[in-house]
């Protein structure tokens, strides 16, 4: 019968190998990921809309930090949405419709050539989430100076 220390050492080596395997797989997948919030899926009734909304919230935060004059507006192509959320064009369209219907996502087609701009209505989202005070009060459509649209998509 093996000694308890030998069994513990073997178990430790197995755990180290498994941990390294997980690290290797995650490294191969890359460092890009999308946060998934189950509460947003419950709110929207759609896990796919929740993925889109989670990324839209991330982009809103980035734009508000880096370019506050935009008022949270950012643009993404269908191809970019597919890359960041892993959704097909049809899934993106369906998710957009859900979020627009609920008033959580706003969109505006602007520029030449036209781009589809998005913004999360934080007041509306906060009210859905039962936050006591809807306090974010984003300004109306503010697109910033011409040519600024490429700075923080």
Tab-separated table of C-alpha atoms in Angstrom:
chain	number	residue	atom	x	y	z
A	1	UNK	CA	0.000	0.000	0.000
A	2	UNK	CA	1.472	3.409	-0.996
A	3	UNK	CA	2.479	5.769	1.729
A	4	UNK	CA	0.174	8.783	2.387
A	5	UNK	CA	2.976	11.218	1.471
A	6	UNK	CA	3.465	9.517	-1.896
A	7	UNK	CA	-0.259	9.723	-2.632
A	8	UNK	CA	-0.343	13.411	-1.673
A	9	UNK	CA	2.712	14.157	-3.868
A	10	UNK	CA	1.155	12.350	-6.832
A	11	UNK	CA	-2.124	14.218	-6.324
A	12	UNK	CA	-0.236	17.514	-6.227
A	13	UNK	CA	1.540	16.696	-9.534
A	14	UNK	CA	-1.804	15.827	-11.171
A	15	UNK	CA	-3.313	19.124	-9.971
A	16	UNK	CA	-0.293	21.080	-11.253
A	17	UNK	CA	-0.585	19.349	-14.648
A	18	UNK	CA	-4.301	20.107	-14.821
A	19	UNK	CA	-3.728	23.743	-13.835
A	20	UNK	CA	-1.027	24.068	-16.507
A	21	UNK	CA	-3.373	22.485	-19.049
A	22	UNK	CA	-6.069	25.040	-18.259
A	23	UNK	CA	-3.527	27.876	-18.564
A	24	UNK	CA	-2.350	26.523	-21.927
A	25	UNK	CA	-5.898	26.277	-23.278
A	26	UNK	CA	-6.799	29.779	-22.080
A	27	UNK	CA	-3.583	31.122	-23.606
A	28	UNK	CA	-4.441	29.474	-26.938
A	29	UNK	CA	-7.921	31.015	-26.842
A	30	UNK	CA	-6.455	34.506	-26.476
A	31	UNK	CA	-7.164	37.272	-24.034
A	32	UNK	CA	-10.381	38.514	-25.643
A	33	UNK	CA	-13.578	37.582	-23.893
A	34	UNK	CA	-17.035	38.961	-23.279
A	35	UNK	CA	-18.474	39.214	-19.805
A	36	UNK	CA	-21.800	37.464	-19.443
A	37	UNK	CA	-24.229	38.709	-16.811
A	38	UNK	CA	-27.046	36.251	-16.072
A	39	UNK	CA	-29.085	39.104	-14.592
A	40	UNK	CA	-29.008	40.864	-17.988
A	41	UNK	CA	-30.285	37.682	-19.644
A	42	UNK	CA	-33.118	37.611	-17.138
A	43	UNK	CA	-33.799	41.300	-17.727
A	44	UNK	CA	-33.852	41.038	-21.531
A	45	UNK	CA	-35.250	37.525	-21.773
A	46	UNK	CA	-32.395	36.627	-24.108
A	47	UNK	CA	-28.883	35.357	-23.358
A	48	UNK	CA	-27.741	36.673	-26.743
A	49	UNK	CA	-29.138	40.141	-26.083
A	50	UNK	CA	-27.397	39.975	-22.694
A	51	UNK	CA	-24.060	39.302	-24.442
A	52	UNK	CA	-24.601	42.252	-26.747
A	53	UNK	CA	-25.697	44.492	-23.885
A	54	UNK	CA	-22.725	43.447	-21.745
A	55	UNK	CA	-20.330	44.493	-24.492
A	56	UNK	CA	-22.290	47.678	-25.168
A	57	UNK	CA	-21.987	48.565	-21.468
A	58	UNK	CA	-18.229	47.955	-21.664
A	59	UNK	CA	-17.947	50.180	-24.752
A	60	UNK	CA	-20.068	52.879	-23.119
A	61	UNK	CA	-17.705	52.919	-20.139
A	62	UNK	CA	-14.620	53.083	-22.382
A	63	UNK	CA	-16.042	55.937	-24.443
A	64	UNK	CA	-17.237	57.885	-21.394
A	65	UNK	CA	-13.737	57.569	-19.897
A	66	UNK	CA	-11.759	58.374	-23.046
A	67	UNK	CA	-14.095	60.698	-24.951
A	68	UNK	CA	-16.721	62.143	-22.612
A	69	UNK	CA	-17.856	64.594	-25.297
A	70	UNK	CA	-19.490	61.659	-27.122
A	71	UNK	CA	-21.985	61.096	-24.317
A	72	UNK	CA	-21.400	57.329	-24.383
A	73	UNK	CA	-22.012	56.844	-28.113
A	74	UNK	CA	-19.837	54.320	-29.978
A	75	UNK	CA	-20.076	52.562	-33.319
A	76	UNK	CA	-19.618	48.966	-34.362
A	77	UNK	CA	-20.111	47.153	-37.641
A	78	UNK	CA	-21.916	43.805	-37.810
A	79	UNK	CA	-18.539	42.183	-38.411
A	80	UNK	CA	-17.139	43.778	-35.229
A	81	UNK	CA	-20.177	42.690	-33.184
A	82	UNK	CA	-19.629	39.159	-34.503
A	83	UNK	CA	-15.961	39.281	-33.468
A	84	UNK	CA	-16.583	40.579	-29.950
A	85	UNK	CA	-19.778	38.709	-29.062
A	86	UNK	CA	-19.606	35.642	-31.292
A	87	UNK	CA	-23.111	36.248	-32.608
A	88	UNK	CA	-24.265	35.727	-36.186
A	89	UNK	CA	-25.674	38.647	-38.169
A	90	UNK	CA	-29.211	37.337	-37.541
A	91	UNK	CA	-28.537	36.987	-33.795
A	92	UNK	CA	-27.145	40.527	-33.699
A	93	UNK	CA	-30.242	41.879	-35.451
A	94	UNK	CA	-32.587	39.976	-33.129
A	95	UNK	CA	-30.653	41.149	-30.054
A	96	UNK	CA	-30.704	44.749	-31.276
A	97	UNK	CA	-34.469	44.579	-31.729
A	98	UNK	CA	-34.936	43.258	-28.174
A	99	UNK	CA	-32.721	45.961	-26.680
A	100	UNK	CA	-34.234	48.750	-28.791
A	101	UNK	CA	-37.793	47.634	-27.968
A	102	UNK	CA	-37.004	47.754	-24.266
A	103	UNK	CA	-35.377	51.179	-24.683
A	104	UNK	CA	-32.121	49.938	-23.180
A	105	UNK	CA	-30.075	50.452	-26.338
A	106	UNK	CA	-30.239	53.554	-28.490
A	107	UNK	CA	-28.922	53.734	-32.011
A	108	UNK	CA	-28.351	56.394	-34.611
A	109	UNK	CA	-27.094	56.208	-38.188
A	110	UNK	CA	-24.601	59.044	-38.733
A	111	UNK	CA	-21.788	60.170	-40.983
A	112	UNK	CA	-20.647	59.665	-44.546
A	113	UNK	CA	-20.386	56.842	-45.150
A	114	UNK	CA	-23.079	56.127	-42.616
A	115	UNK	CA	-22.159	54.165	-39.498
A	116	UNK	CA	-24.488	52.723	-36.922
A	117	UNK	CA	-23.812	54.309	-33.520
A	118	UNK	CA	-24.997	52.816	-30.241
A	119	UNK	CA	-25.435	53.942	-26.665
A	120	UNK	CA	-26.791	52.202	-23.590
A	121	UNK	CA	-29.532	54.249	-21.963
A	122	UNK	CA	-28.157	53.975	-18.435
A	123	UNK	CA	-31.219	55.658	-16.911
A	124	UNK	CA	-33.535	53.122	-18.555
A	125	UNK	CA	-31.289	50.216	-17.607
A	126	UNK	CA	-31.049	51.438	-14.007
A	127	UNK	CA	-34.838	51.652	-13.819
A	128	UNK	CA	-35.153	48.093	-15.146
A	129	UNK	CA	-32.630	46.939	-12.567
A	130	UNK	CA	-34.700	48.589	-9.805
A	131	UNK	CA	-31.970	51.019	-8.824
A	132	UNK	CA	-33.644	53.459	-6.398
A	133	UNK	CA	-32.737	56.580	-8.360
A	134	UNK	CA	-32.320	56.839	-12.102
A	135	UNK	CA	-29.425	59.253	-11.970
A	136	UNK	CA	-27.183	58.954	-14.997
A	137	UNK	CA	-28.796	61.568	-17.268
A	138	UNK	CA	-26.733	61.077	-20.402
A	139	UNK	CA	-26.826	64.066	-22.726
A	140	UNK	CA	-28.733	63.871	-26.003
A	141	UNK	CA	-26.932	62.659	-29.129
A	142	UNK	CA	-23.452	64.162	-28.956
A	143	UNK	CA	-21.136	62.901	-31.610
A	144	UNK	CA	-17.988	64.916	-30.856
A	145	UNK	CA	-15.867	66.703	-33.387
A	146	UNK	CA	-15.649	65.470	-37.000
A	147	UNK	CA	-13.110	62.704	-37.438
A	148	UNK	CA	-13.286	61.664	-33.774
A	149	UNK	CA	-15.292	58.540	-34.517
A	150	UNK	CA	-12.244	56.328	-35.008
A	151	UNK	CA	-10.590	57.156	-31.675
A	152	UNK	CA	-12.564	54.845	-29.370
A	153	UNK	CA	-14.921	52.515	-31.188
